[in-house]
Coordinates of C-alpha atoms in Angstrom, one line a residue:
M106 CA 0.6 2.6 16.7
S107 CA 0.3 -0.1 19.4
R108 CA 1.0 -3.7 18.3
S109 CA -1.7 -4.9 20.7
V110 CA -4.8 -6.5 19.2
R111 CA -6.9 -3.7 17.7
T112 CA -10.6 -4.3 18.5
R113 CA -12.1 -1.2 17.0
P114 CA -11.1 1.8 14.8
E115 CA -9.9 4.7 16.8
G116 CA -11.4 8.2 17.0
S117 CA -9.6 11.5 16.6
G118 CA -10.8 14.9 18.0
Q119 CA -8.6 16.7 15.5
A120 CA -8.7 16.5 11.7
L121 CA -6.1 13.9 10.7
S122 CA -4.3 16.5 8.6
E123 CA -3.7 18.4 11.8
A124 CA -2.9 15.4 14.0
Y125 CA -0.1 14.1 11.7
D126 CA 2.7 16.0 10.0
T127 CA 3.0 13.8 6.9
A128 CA 0.6 11.7 4.9
L129 CA 2.3 8.7 3.3
L130 CA -0.2 8.2 0.5
D131 CA -0.5 5.1 -1.7
L132 CA -1.4 6.0 -5.3
D133 CA -3.3 3.3 -7.1
G134 CA -6.7 3.0 -5.6
V135 CA -6.2 6.0 -3.3
V136 CA -5.3 9.1 -5.4
Y137 CA -6.0 7.7 -8.9
A138 CA -7.2 4.6 -10.7
G139 CA -6.3 3.9 -14.3
G140 CA -4.6 7.3 -14.5
N141 CA -7.7 9.3 -13.5
A142 CA -8.1 11.0 -10.2
I143 CA -10.4 9.4 -7.8
E144 CA -13.4 11.5 -6.8
H145 CA -12.7 14.0 -4.0
A146 CA -8.9 13.2 -4.0
V147 CA -7.7 16.5 -5.7
P148 CA -9.6 19.0 -3.5
S149 CA -9.0 17.0 -0.3
L150 CA -5.2 16.8 -0.8
A151 CA -5.2 20.6 -1.7
V152 CA -6.9 21.4 1.6
A153 CA -4.6 19.1 3.6
R154 CA -1.5 20.6 2.0
D155 CA -2.6 24.2 2.4
G156 CA -3.2 23.4 6.1
G157 CA 0.4 22.5 6.6
M158 CA 0.4 18.7 6.1
R159 CA 3.2 17.3 4.0
L160 CA 2.1 14.9 1.2
A161 CA 4.4 12.1 0.2
Y162 CA 3.3 9.5 -2.4
V163 CA 4.5 6.0 -1.6
T164 CA 3.9 3.4 -4.3
N165 CA 4.8 -0.3 -4.8
N166 CA 4.5 0.3 -8.5
A167 CA 8.1 0.3 -9.8
L168 CA 7.3 1.0 -13.4
R169 CA 7.5 4.8 -13.6
T170 CA 10.2 7.1 -12.3
P171 CA 9.4 9.5 -9.4
G172 CA 9.6 12.4 -11.9
A173 CA 7.1 10.8 -14.2
V174 CA 4.7 10.1 -11.2
A175 CA 5.1 13.7 -10.0
A176 CA 4.3 15.0 -13.5
H177 CA 1.2 12.9 -13.7
L178 CA 0.0 14.1 -10.3
T179 CA 0.6 17.7 -11.3
E180 CA -1.4 17.1 -14.5
L181 CA -4.3 15.8 -12.3
G182 CA -4.2 19.1 -10.3
I183 CA -2.0 17.8 -7.4
P184 CA 1.3 19.7 -7.5
A185 CA 4.2 17.4 -6.8
E186 CA 7.9 17.1 -7.4
A187 CA 10.0 14.0 -7.8
G188 CA 11.2 14.3 -4.2
D189 CA 7.6 13.8 -3.0
V190 CA 7.4 10.3 -4.6
I191 CA 8.9 7.2 -3.0
T192 CA 8.8 4.0 -5.0
S193 CA 9.5 0.3 -4.4
A194 CA 12.1 0.6 -7.1
Q195 CA 14.1 3.0 -4.9
A196 CA 13.7 0.7 -1.9
V197 CA 14.9 -2.4 -3.8
A198 CA 17.8 -0.5 -5.4
R199 CA 19.0 0.5 -1.9
L200 CA 18.5 -3.1 -0.7
I201 CA 20.7 -4.4 -3.6
A202 CA 23.3 -1.7 -3.2
D203 CA 23.8 -2.7 0.4
Q204 CA 24.8 -6.2 -0.8
V205 CA 26.8 -5.9 -4.0
P206 CA 29.8 -3.8 -4.9
Q207 CA 29.5 -0.3 -6.4
G208 CA 29.2 -0.4 -10.2
S209 CA 27.9 -4.0 -10.3
R210 CA 25.7 -5.1 -13.2
V211 CA 22.1 -6.0 -12.3
L212 CA 19.7 -7.8 -14.6
V213 CA 16.5 -5.8 -14.8
V214 CA 13.1 -7.3 -15.5
G215 CA 10.8 -4.3 -15.3
G216 CA 10.4 -0.7 -16.4
E217 CA 12.3 2.5 -16.5
G218 CA 11.6 3.2 -12.8
L219 CA 13.9 0.3 -11.8
R220 CA 16.7 1.4 -14.2
V221 CA 16.7 4.9 -12.9
A222 CA 16.7 3.8 -9.2
L223 CA 19.6 1.4 -9.8
R224 CA 21.7 4.1 -11.5
E225 CA 20.9 6.4 -8.5
R226 CA 22.6 3.8 -6.3
G227 CA 25.6 3.4 -8.7
L228 CA 24.6 0.1 -10.2
E229 CA 24.5 -0.7 -13.9
P230 CA 21.2 -2.1 -15.4
V231 CA 21.6 -4.9 -18.0
E232 CA 19.1 -6.8 -20.1
S233 CA 20.5 -10.4 -20.5
A234 CA 21.6 -13.2 -18.2
D235 CA 24.7 -13.3 -20.4
D236 CA 25.7 -9.7 -19.6
E237 CA 27.5 -10.9 -16.4
P238 CA 25.1 -9.5 -13.9
V239 CA 25.7 -10.2 -10.2
A240 CA 22.0 -9.9 -9.2
V241 CA 18.5 -10.0 -10.7
V242 CA 15.8 -7.5 -9.9
Q243 CA 12.2 -7.8 -10.9
G244 CA 9.5 -5.0 -10.8
Y245 CA 6.2 -4.2 -12.5
G246 CA 6.8 -3.8 -16.2
G247 CA 3.4 -2.9 -17.4
P248 CA 1.1 -4.9 -19.7
E249 CA 3.5 -4.9 -22.6
L250 CA 6.4 -6.6 -20.7
A251 CA 7.6 -9.4 -23.0
W252 CA 7.3 -13.0 -21.8
G253 CA 11.0 -13.5 -22.7
R254 CA 12.0 -11.2 -19.8
F255 CA 10.9 -13.8 -17.4
A256 CA 13.1 -16.4 -19.1
E257 CA 16.1 -14.1 -18.7
A258 CA 15.4 -13.8 -15.0
S259 CA 14.9 -17.5 -14.7
Y260 CA 18.2 -18.3 -16.4
A261 CA 20.1 -16.0 -14.1
V262 CA 18.4 -17.0 -10.9
A263 CA 18.9 -20.7 -11.8
R264 CA 22.7 -20.0 -12.0
G265 CA 22.6 -18.9 -8.3
L266 CA 22.4 -15.1 -8.6
P267 CA 20.6 -13.3 -5.8
W268 CA 17.1 -12.4 -6.8
F269 CA 15.3 -9.2 -5.7
A270 CA 11.7 -8.1 -6.2
S271 CA 10.4 -4.6 -5.8
N272 CA 7.1 -6.0 -4.4
T273 CA 4.9 -9.0 -4.6
D274 CA 1.4 -7.4 -5.0
L275 CA -0.6 -10.0 -6.9
T276 CA -3.0 -7.4 -8.3
I277 CA -3.1 -3.8 -9.3
P278 CA -6.2 -1.6 -9.8
S279 CA -6.8 -0.1 -13.2
G280 CA -9.6 2.0 -14.8
R281 CA -11.1 -1.3 -16.2
G282 CA -10.9 -3.4 -13.0
I283 CA -8.3 -5.4 -11.2
A284 CA -5.2 -6.6 -13.2
P285 CA -2.3 -8.9 -12.4
G286 CA 0.5 -7.1 -10.5
N287 CA 4.2 -7.7 -10.0
G288 CA 3.5 -10.5 -7.6
A289 CA 1.9 -12.5 -10.4
A290 CA 5.1 -12.0 -12.5
V291 CA 7.3 -13.0 -9.6
E292 CA 5.4 -16.2 -9.3
V293 CA 6.4 -17.1 -12.9
V294 CA 10.1 -17.0 -12.0
R295 CA 9.5 -18.7 -8.7
I296 CA 7.8 -21.6 -10.4
A297 CA 10.5 -21.8 -13.0
T298 CA 13.4 -21.8 -10.5
G299 CA 12.1 -22.8 -7.1
A300 CA 14.0 -19.8 -5.7
E301 CA 12.7 -17.1 -3.3
P302 CA 13.4 -13.4 -3.9
Q303 CA 14.3 -10.7 -1.3
V304 CA 11.4 -8.3 -1.4
A305 CA 11.6 -4.6 -0.6
G306 CA 8.2 -3.1 -1.1
K307 CA 5.2 -2.7 1.3
P308 CA 4.5 -4.2 3.7
L309 CA 8.2 -5.0 4.4
P310 CA 10.7 -2.9 6.4
P311 CA 12.9 -1.8 3.4
M312 CA 10.1 0.3 2.0
H313 CA 9.2 1.9 5.4
R314 CA 12.9 2.6 5.9
E315 CA 13.2 4.2 2.4
T316 CA 10.1 6.3 3.1
I317 CA 11.3 7.7 6.4
L318 CA 14.8 8.4 5.1
R319 CA 13.4 10.4 2.2
T320 CA 10.6 12.3 4.0
G321 CA 12.0 12.8 7.5
A322 CA 8.4 12.3 8.8
E323 CA 8.0 12.5 12.6
R324 CA 4.3 11.8 12.9
P325 CA 3.4 10.0 9.7
L326 CA 0.0 8.6 8.7
V327 CA -0.1 5.8 6.2
V328 CA -3.1 6.2 3.8
G329 CA -3.9 3.2 1.7
D330 CA -6.6 1.0 0.1
R331 CA -4.9 -2.4 0.6
L332 CA -4.8 -4.3 3.9
D333 CA -1.9 -6.6 3.0
T334 CA 0.5 -3.9 1.9
D335 CA -0.5 -0.4 3.1
I336 CA -2.1 -1.3 6.4
E337 CA 0.3 -4.2 7.2
G338 CA 3.2 -1.9 6.3
A339 CA 2.0 0.7 8.8
F340 CA 1.7 -2.1 11.4
N341 CA 5.2 -3.3 10.8
G342 CA 6.5 0.2 11.0
G343 CA 4.7 1.0 14.2
V344 CA 2.8 4.0 12.7
D345 CA -0.9 4.8 12.4
S346 CA -3.0 4.2 9.2
L347 CA -6.1 5.3 7.4
L348 CA -7.9 2.9 5.1
V349 CA -10.0 4.4 2.3
L350 CA -12.6 2.4 0.5
T351 CA -11.8 3.6 -3.0
G352 CA -9.6 0.7 -4.1
V353 CA -9.3 -3.0 -3.7
T354 CA -10.6 -3.5 -0.1
D355 CA -14.3 -4.0 0.5
G356 CA -16.3 -4.1 3.7
A357 CA -16.3 -7.9 4.1
Q358 CA -12.5 -8.0 3.8
L359 CA -12.1 -5.3 6.4
L360 CA -14.4 -7.0 8.9
A361 CA -12.4 -10.3 8.5
A362 CA -9.0 -8.6 8.8
P363 CA -6.5 -10.2 11.3
P364 CA -4.8 -7.8 13.7
R365 CA -1.9 -6.8 11.4
H366 CA -4.4 -5.7 8.7
R367 CA -6.6 -3.6 11.0
P368 CA -6.3 0.2 10.2
T369 CA -6.3 2.8 12.9
Y370 CA -9.0 4.8 11.0
V371 CA -11.5 4.0 8.3
D372 CA -13.1 6.4 5.8
A373 CA -14.9 6.4 2.5
D374 CA -12.2 8.4 0.6
L375 CA -9.6 11.1 1.1
R376 CA -12.0 13.5 2.6
G377 CA -11.3 11.6 5.8
L378 CA -8.0 13.5 6.1
L379 CA -9.9 16.7 6.7
T380 CA -12.1 15.7 9.5
G381 CA -11.9 14.1 13.0
Q382 CA -12.7 10.5 13.2
P383 CA -15.8 9.6 15.3
E384 CA -15.2 7.5 18.3
V385 CA -16.6 3.9 18.4
V386 CA -18.2 3.5 21.8
G387 CA -18.8 0.1 23.5
D388 CA -22.2 -0.3 25.0
G389 CA -22.5 -3.7 26.7
G390 CA -21.9 -6.2 24.0
A391 CA -22.7 -3.7 21.3
F392 CA -20.8 -0.8 19.6
R393 CA -22.1 2.6 18.6
C394 CA -20.8 5.0 16.0
G395 CA -22.8 7.8 14.5
G396 CA -26.4 6.7 14.3
W397 CA -25.5 3.0 14.1
T398 CA -25.3 0.1 16.6
A399 CA -23.6 -3.2 15.8
A400 CA -23.2 -6.4 17.6
A401 CA -22.1 -10.0 17.0
G402 CA -24.5 -12.8 17.7
A403 CA -26.0 -16.1 16.4
G404 CA -23.2 -16.5 13.9
R405 CA -23.7 -13.2 12.3
L406 CA -23.1 -9.4 12.6
E407 CA -26.2 -7.4 13.4
L408 CA -26.7 -3.7 12.5
D409 CA -29.3 -1.3 13.6
G410 CA -29.8 2.4 13.1
D411 CA -29.2 5.0 10.3
G412 CA -26.6 7.5 9.2
A413 CA -23.4 7.7 7.2
P414 CA -22.5 4.2 5.8
V415 CA -18.9 4.5 6.9
D416 CA -20.1 5.0 10.6
G417 CA -22.0 1.8 10.3
L418 CA -18.9 0.1 9.0
R419 CA -16.8 1.4 11.9
A420 CA -19.3 0.0 14.4
L421 CA -19.3 -3.4 12.5
C422 CA -15.5 -3.5 12.6
A423 CA -15.6 -3.2 16.4
A424 CA -18.2 -6.0 16.7
A425 CA -16.3 -8.2 14.3
W426 CA -12.8 -7.6 15.6
T427 CA -13.9 -8.0 19.3
A428 CA -15.5 -11.3 18.4
A429 CA -12.5 -12.5 16.4
G430 CA -9.7 -11.6 18.8
D431 CA -6.5 -12.8 17.2
E432 CA -8.3 -14.8 14.5
V433 CA -10.0 -13.8 11.3
C434 CA -13.7 -13.2 11.9
G435 CA -15.9 -15.7 10.3
L436 CA -19.3 -14.1 11.2
D437 CA -21.8 -13.6 8.4
A438 CA -22.0 -9.9 7.7
G439 CA -23.8 -10.0 4.4
K440 CA -27.1 -8.4 5.4
A441 CA -25.4 -5.7 7.5
L442 CA -23.1 -4.7 4.7
A443 CA -25.9 -4.8 2.1
R444 CA -27.8 -2.4 4.3
L445 CA -24.9 0.0 4.2
G446 CA -24.5 -0.4 0.4
L447 CA -21.0 -2.0 1.0

């Protein structure tokens, strides 16, 4: 993917599942939410896989092991093995192992996924700041993670131990709505210590490195629902991306996205893997996609036409991103998005 300023979503004459050899799929908000499969996800992934596309599941959630994630996917009707799953726990464990001696003790604040990933790298997880750890690692521990775990991390970090975080996502989607993520927990330790962690997860390079090492992808397509992790991670890695609107990103956030958060493609859900992407065509100062025409003017985005809502959103993106240039677009898009039901 070019690092030049993106001013409109791109088109593709081929189905994305044919144009790319591997889909690097985020999980929460893309494949499932609250443990349940998102509508259209299971059949869409089956068709993409049967057509020869490799499916890899790349998640910033460090709570569960790859085996547990694969078992969950299989239960949902998406056959998967542990080797198909790449987690931020694996990325941060490699990051730590590159900096401390083999066999070192590491204080863990998080779930079993972190412990398994550390052992895979020859490191020993411990539970207390008094267990002589040489580093501290923090990952999402689920809603039952005890408050005292943050105190243990704070004691160790305050003593000068290097501090690592699997990721800093402030929120995580659930079946009941948006919940605090690991980034919120990291803030607790940051406030207590004034320290800054080394972070491995999306959108940072350690996660992209881990993903490519484990998948061997040559023409990867990042598929996600978050602009600041999935899409920025693709931008940082120099690869293309597909944003699906089944998770945390809404139309207004997409229109206001700065260049590093602008996806290559936009679609409503994972059915977008199975089709080509319509081209957004410039027409004077306006942009056409499907049956819609969008333009920026008089402090707002204007939309006219009819057709699939996502086509209207693509046209609006072109109008907004062209008007914004390198800056976040501040044009009022309320009426246009309401017309699309977005």
